[in-house]
Amino acid sequence: MLMLKVVIKEIAEKGKWRGSYTYGYRRIMPLLEKAGYHMAEATLRRLMNELGVQPAMYNRRKNNHYSSYKGTVGKVADNLLNQTFDATSPFTVLHTDVSQVRLGDSTWAYMSVILDQATKEVLAASVSQSSNKLLIMDTLSQLEDNLPNNFNPIIHSDQGWHYQLDYYREKIDSLGLIQSMSRKGNCLDNAPMESFFHLFKVESQPEIKKCKNISQFTQFFNKYVNWYNNDRISNKTKNMSPVDYRTHVLAA
């Protein structure tokens, strides 16, 4: 039992981000099995609790859910995905959204992100004090730099006002992207983005409050995205990081 606890602790330590444990029992279990340890989920959860390596929880209500929906202010695209999140090839289906967090100085920071559905890799991420056109266009500019040639993926968003307007639609059209939108008020239609922002807030909440201005938060968020892309493993990507999984899939 002592050796088992040592192995659990070692695995959990590899998943720490800024001093916080991020690996839940679902991610630790297959790594234990790979190391030759087999047990019930309840046993693993108990041992993780005894070791103090349980990941933090996040209060969604306390931190407020951001919505950029302002009704129909432009063109609403069809929902091409219909909650079908089964893309297996990189750069075929992308998701995008904006979320917010409250900083240590009580101001808000807004994050705009574009995520690859198949690999969970963040392909573009931008931060601003305002959820405005510049935030969205900067994110698309990053995507333009990171998206390989000869790919024409679907890009799915909610019905936020940014995504309905001409400047957004014209930009994604120039990049060869195919627009798709969630149904009104249905966050599950864009579940991969909801999942990413939830993970970020769970894994970073103690550090977010330490950011006293937008500059500090931008540096912190960029470091998180780099860690998430290159180091954070997931059972959804065969216990690889998003970048490693993308490399693995493209090489197959």
CSV table of C-alpha atoms in Angstrom, one decimal:
chain,number,residue,atom,x,y,z
A,1,MET,CA,0.0,0.0,0.0
A,2,LEU,CA,2.9,2.4,0.8
A,3,MET,CA,4.4,1.9,-2.7
A,4,LEU,CA,1.0,2.4,-4.3
A,5,LYS,CA,0.6,5.7,-2.5
A,6,VAL,CA,4.0,6.8,-3.6
A,7,VAL,CA,3.1,6.1,-7.3
A,8,ILE,CA,-0.2,8.0,-6.9
A,9,LYS,CA,1.6,10.9,-5.4
A,10,GLU,CA,4.2,10.9,-8.2
A,11,ILE,CA,1.5,10.9,-10.9
A,12,ALA,CA,-0.4,13.7,-9.2
A,13,GLU,CA,2.7,15.8,-8.9
A,14,LYS,CA,3.3,15.6,-12.6
A,15,GLY,CA,-0.1,17.2,-13.1
A,16,LYS,CA,0.5,20.2,-10.8
A,17,TRP,CA,0.0,23.7,-12.2
A,18,ARG,CA,1.2,26.6,-10.1
A,19,GLY,CA,1.1,24.5,-6.9
A,20,SER,CA,-2.4,23.1,-7.6
A,21,TYR,CA,-3.2,19.5,-8.4
A,22,THR,CA,-5.2,19.1,-11.6
A,23,TYR,CA,-5.4,15.3,-12.2
A,24,GLY,CA,-8.6,13.7,-11.0
A,25,TYR,CA,-9.1,10.0,-10.5
A,26,ARG,CA,-10.2,9.5,-14.1
A,27,ARG,CA,-6.8,10.6,-15.4
A,28,ILE,CA,-4.7,8.9,-12.7
A,29,MET,CA,-6.5,5.5,-13.1
A,30,PRO,CA,-5.2,4.6,-16.6
A,31,LEU,CA,-1.7,5.7,-15.6
A,32,LEU,CA,-1.8,3.5,-12.5
A,33,GLU,CA,-3.1,0.5,-14.6
A,34,LYS,CA,-0.2,1.1,-17.1
A,35,ALA,CA,2.2,0.9,-14.1
A,36,GLY,CA,0.5,-2.4,-13.1
A,37,TYR,CA,-1.8,-1.2,-10.3
A,38,HIS,CA,-5.5,-2.1,-10.5
A,39,MET,CA,-8.2,-1.0,-8.1
A,40,ALA,CA,-11.8,0.3,-7.8
A,41,GLU,CA,-12.5,4.0,-8.5
A,42,ALA,CA,-13.8,4.4,-4.9
A,43,THR,CA,-10.4,3.1,-3.6
A,44,LEU,CA,-8.4,5.4,-5.7
A,45,ARG,CA,-10.5,8.4,-4.7
A,46,ARG,CA,-10.1,7.5,-1.1
A,47,LEU,CA,-6.3,7.2,-1.4
A,48,MET,CA,-6.1,10.5,-3.3
A,49,ASN,CA,-8.1,12.2,-0.5
A,50,GLU,CA,-5.8,10.7,2.1
A,51,LEU,CA,-2.8,12.0,0.2
A,52,GLY,CA,-4.3,15.4,-0.3
A,53,VAL,CA,-4.0,15.4,-4.1
A,54,GLN,CA,-7.6,16.0,-5.0
A,55,PRO,CA,-8.0,18.7,-7.7
A,56,ALA,CA,-9.7,21.9,-6.6
A,57,MET,CA,-13.4,22.6,-7.2
A,58,TYR,CA,-14.9,25.7,-8.9
A,59,ASN,CA,-18.0,27.6,-8.0
A,60,ARG,CA,-19.6,28.5,-11.4
A,61,ARG,CA,-22.3,30.7,-9.7
A,62,LYS,CA,-19.9,32.7,-7.7
A,63,ASN,CA,-17.7,33.5,-10.7
A,64,ASN,CA,-20.5,34.3,-13.0
A,65,HIS,CA,-21.1,32.8,-16.5
A,66,TYR,CA,-20.3,35.3,-19.3
A,67,SER,CA,-22.8,35.7,-22.2
A,68,SER,CA,-22.2,37.8,-25.2
A,69,TYR,CA,-25.7,37.1,-26.6
A,70,LYS,CA,-27.6,40.3,-27.5
A,71,GLY,CA,-30.3,38.8,-29.7
A,72,THR,CA,-30.1,38.7,-33.5
A,73,VAL,CA,-27.8,41.6,-34.5
A,74,GLY,CA,-26.5,40.1,-37.7
A,75,LYS,CA,-26.6,36.7,-39.4
A,76,VAL,CA,-27.1,33.5,-37.4
A,77,ALA,CA,-25.4,30.5,-39.1
A,78,ASP,CA,-26.7,27.0,-39.1
A,79,ASN,CA,-25.7,24.5,-36.4
A,80,LEU,CA,-23.6,22.1,-38.5
A,81,LEU,CA,-22.4,20.0,-35.5
A,82,ASN,CA,-25.6,19.3,-33.5
A,83,GLN,CA,-23.5,18.2,-30.5
A,84,THR,CA,-21.5,15.7,-32.6
A,85,PHE,CA,-18.1,16.0,-31.1
A,86,ASP,CA,-16.4,13.1,-32.8
A,87,ALA,CA,-13.7,14.7,-34.9
A,88,THR,CA,-10.6,12.6,-35.1
A,89,SER,CA,-8.4,14.6,-37.5
A,90,PRO,CA,-6.7,17.8,-36.4
A,91,PHE,CA,-7.8,21.1,-38.1
A,92,THR,CA,-11.2,19.8,-39.2
A,93,VAL,CA,-13.5,21.2,-36.5
A,94,LEU,CA,-12.7,24.2,-34.4
A,95,HIS,CA,-14.6,25.8,-31.5
A,96,THR,CA,-14.4,29.4,-30.2
A,97,ASP,CA,-15.8,31.4,-27.4
A,98,VAL,CA,-15.2,34.3,-25.0
A,99,SER,CA,-15.2,34.0,-21.2
A,100,GLN,CA,-14.4,36.2,-18.3
A,101,VAL,CA,-12.7,36.1,-14.9
A,102,ARG,CA,-12.5,38.7,-12.1
A,103,LEU,CA,-9.0,39.7,-11.2
A,104,GLY,CA,-7.5,40.7,-7.8
A,105,ASP,CA,-8.2,44.4,-8.4
A,106,SER,CA,-11.9,43.5,-9.0
A,107,THR,CA,-11.8,44.3,-12.7
A,108,TRP,CA,-12.8,41.8,-15.4
A,109,ALA,CA,-10.5,40.1,-17.9
A,110,TYR,CA,-11.9,38.6,-21.1
A,111,MET,CA,-10.4,35.6,-22.9
A,112,SER,CA,-11.1,34.7,-26.5
A,113,VAL,CA,-10.0,31.2,-27.5
A,114,ILE,CA,-10.0,28.9,-30.5
A,115,LEU,CA,-9.8,25.2,-29.8
A,116,ASP,CA,-9.2,22.2,-32.0
A,117,GLN,CA,-12.0,19.6,-31.4
A,118,ALA,CA,-9.9,16.5,-32.2
A,119,THR,CA,-6.8,17.3,-30.2
A,120,LYS,CA,-8.1,19.8,-27.6
A,121,GLU,CA,-5.2,22.1,-28.6
A,122,VAL,CA,-5.6,25.8,-28.2
A,123,LEU,CA,-4.7,27.2,-31.6
A,124,ALA,CA,-5.3,30.9,-30.6
A,125,ALA,CA,-5.9,32.8,-27.4
A,126,SER,CA,-6.2,36.5,-26.7
A,127,VAL,CA,-6.9,38.6,-23.6
A,128,SER,CA,-8.4,42.0,-23.2
A,129,GLN,CA,-10.1,44.3,-20.6
A,130,SER,CA,-13.1,44.5,-23.0
A,131,SER,CA,-15.0,41.9,-25.0
A,132,ASN,CA,-14.8,43.8,-28.3
A,133,LYS,CA,-13.9,43.6,-32.0
A,134,LEU,CA,-10.2,43.9,-31.3
A,135,LEU,CA,-10.2,40.9,-29.0
A,136,ILE,CA,-12.0,38.7,-31.6
A,137,MET,CA,-9.9,39.8,-34.5
A,138,ASP,CA,-6.6,39.3,-32.7
A,139,THR,CA,-7.7,35.7,-32.0
A,140,LEU,CA,-8.4,35.2,-35.6
A,141,SER,CA,-5.1,36.7,-36.6
A,142,GLN,CA,-3.3,34.2,-34.3
A,143,LEU,CA,-5.4,31.4,-35.9
A,144,GLU,CA,-4.3,32.5,-39.4
A,145,ASP,CA,-0.6,32.2,-38.3
A,146,ASN,CA,-1.2,28.7,-36.7
A,147,LEU,CA,-3.6,27.0,-39.2
A,148,PRO,CA,-1.7,25.0,-41.8
A,149,ASN,CA,-2.4,25.6,-45.5
A,150,ASN,CA,-5.0,23.4,-47.3
A,151,PHE,CA,-7.3,23.0,-44.3
A,152,ASN,CA,-10.8,24.4,-44.3
A,153,PRO,CA,-12.3,23.5,-40.9
A,154,ILE,CA,-15.7,24.2,-39.5
A,155,ILE,CA,-15.5,26.9,-36.8
A,156,HIS,CA,-18.3,26.7,-34.2
A,157,SER,CA,-19.4,29.4,-31.8
A,158,ASP,CA,-22.4,30.4,-29.8
A,159,GLN,CA,-24.7,33.2,-31.1
A,160,GLY,CA,-22.7,35.9,-29.4
A,161,TRP,CA,-23.0,39.3,-31.1
A,162,HIS,CA,-19.3,39.3,-32.3
A,163,TYR,CA,-19.9,36.1,-34.3
A,164,GLN,CA,-23.0,37.4,-36.1
A,165,LEU,CA,-21.4,40.6,-37.5
A,166,ASP,CA,-19.8,41.1,-41.0
A,167,TYR,CA,-16.2,41.7,-39.8
A,168,TYR,CA,-16.1,38.3,-38.2
A,169,ARG,CA,-17.9,36.4,-41.0
A,170,GLU,CA,-15.8,38.1,-43.7
A,171,LYS,CA,-12.5,37.3,-41.8
A,172,ILE,CA,-13.3,33.6,-41.4
A,173,ASP,CA,-14.5,33.4,-45.0
A,174,SER,CA,-11.1,34.8,-46.1
A,175,LEU,CA,-9.4,32.0,-44.1
A,176,GLY,CA,-11.5,29.4,-45.7
A,177,LEU,CA,-13.4,28.5,-42.6
A,178,ILE,CA,-17.0,27.2,-42.5
A,179,GLN,CA,-19.2,28.9,-39.9
A,180,SER,CA,-21.4,27.0,-37.5
A,181,MET,CA,-23.4,28.3,-34.5
A,182,SER,CA,-25.1,26.8,-31.4
A,183,ARG,CA,-28.8,27.1,-30.9
A,184,LYS,CA,-29.8,30.1,-28.8
A,185,GLY,CA,-29.0,29.7,-25.1
A,186,ASN,CA,-27.7,26.1,-25.5
A,187,CYS,CA,-24.2,26.0,-24.0
A,188,LEU,CA,-23.9,22.2,-24.5
A,189,ASP,CA,-23.8,22.9,-28.3
A,190,ASN,CA,-20.3,24.3,-27.7
A,191,ALA,CA,-19.3,21.9,-25.0
A,192,PRO,CA,-15.6,21.6,-25.9
A,193,MET,CA,-15.1,25.4,-25.2
A,194,GLU,CA,-17.2,25.2,-22.0
A,195,SER,CA,-14.9,22.4,-20.9
A,196,PHE,CA,-11.7,24.3,-21.6
A,197,PHE,CA,-12.8,27.4,-19.7
A,198,HIS,CA,-14.1,25.4,-16.8
A,199,LEU,CA,-10.7,23.6,-16.6
A,200,PHE,CA,-8.8,26.8,-16.7
A,201,LYS,CA,-10.8,28.3,-13.9
A,202,VAL,CA,-10.7,25.2,-11.7
A,203,GLU,CA,-6.9,24.8,-12.2
A,204,SER,CA,-6.0,28.5,-11.8
A,205,GLN,CA,-8.5,30.1,-9.4
A,206,PRO,CA,-5.9,30.7,-6.6
A,207,GLU,CA,-3.5,32.4,-9.1
A,208,ILE,CA,-6.2,34.4,-10.9
A,209,LYS,CA,-6.8,36.4,-7.7
A,210,LYS,CA,-3.1,37.3,-7.5
A,211,CYS,CA,-3.2,39.1,-10.8
A,212,LYS,CA,-3.6,42.8,-10.0
A,213,ASN,CA,-4.0,44.0,-13.6
A,214,ILE,CA,-4.6,42.9,-17.1
A,215,SER,CA,-0.9,42.7,-18.0
A,216,GLN,CA,-0.2,40.3,-15.1
A,217,PHE,CA,-3.2,38.2,-16.1
A,218,THR,CA,-2.3,38.1,-19.8
A,219,GLN,CA,1.2,36.7,-18.9
A,220,PHE,CA,-0.4,34.2,-16.6
A,221,PHE,CA,-3.0,33.0,-19.1
A,222,ASN,CA,-0.4,32.7,-21.9
A,223,LYS,CA,1.7,30.5,-19.6
A,224,TYR,CA,-1.3,28.4,-18.8
A,225,VAL,CA,-2.1,27.9,-22.4
A,226,ASN,CA,1.5,26.8,-23.1
A,227,TRP,CA,1.3,24.3,-20.2
A,228,TYR,CA,-2.1,23.1,-21.3
A,229,ASN,CA,-1.0,22.5,-24.9
A,230,ASN,CA,2.4,20.9,-24.1
A,231,ASP,CA,2.2,19.2,-20.7
A,232,ARG,CA,-1.4,18.6,-19.5
A,233,ILE,CA,-2.4,15.1,-20.4
A,234,SER,CA,-6.0,13.9,-20.8
A,235,ASN,CA,-7.6,10.5,-21.2
A,236,LYS,CA,-9.5,12.0,-24.2
A,237,THR,CA,-6.2,12.3,-26.0
A,238,LYS,CA,-4.8,8.9,-25.0
A,239,ASN,CA,-3.0,10.3,-22.0
A,240,MET,CA,-1.0,12.7,-24.2
A,241,SER,CA,-0.8,16.5,-24.2
A,242,PRO,CA,-2.7,18.1,-27.1
A,243,VAL,CA,0.4,18.9,-29.0
A,244,ASP,CA,1.8,15.4,-28.6
A,245,TYR,CA,-1.6,13.9,-29.6
A,246,ARG,CA,-1.7,16.1,-32.7
A,247,THR,CA,1.7,15.0,-33.7
A,248,HIS,CA,0.8,11.4,-33.1
A,249,VAL,CA,-2.4,11.6,-35.2
A,250,LEU,CA,-0.8,13.4,-38.1
A,251,ALA,CA,2.1,10.8,-38.1
A,252,ALA,CA,-0.3,7.8,-38.2
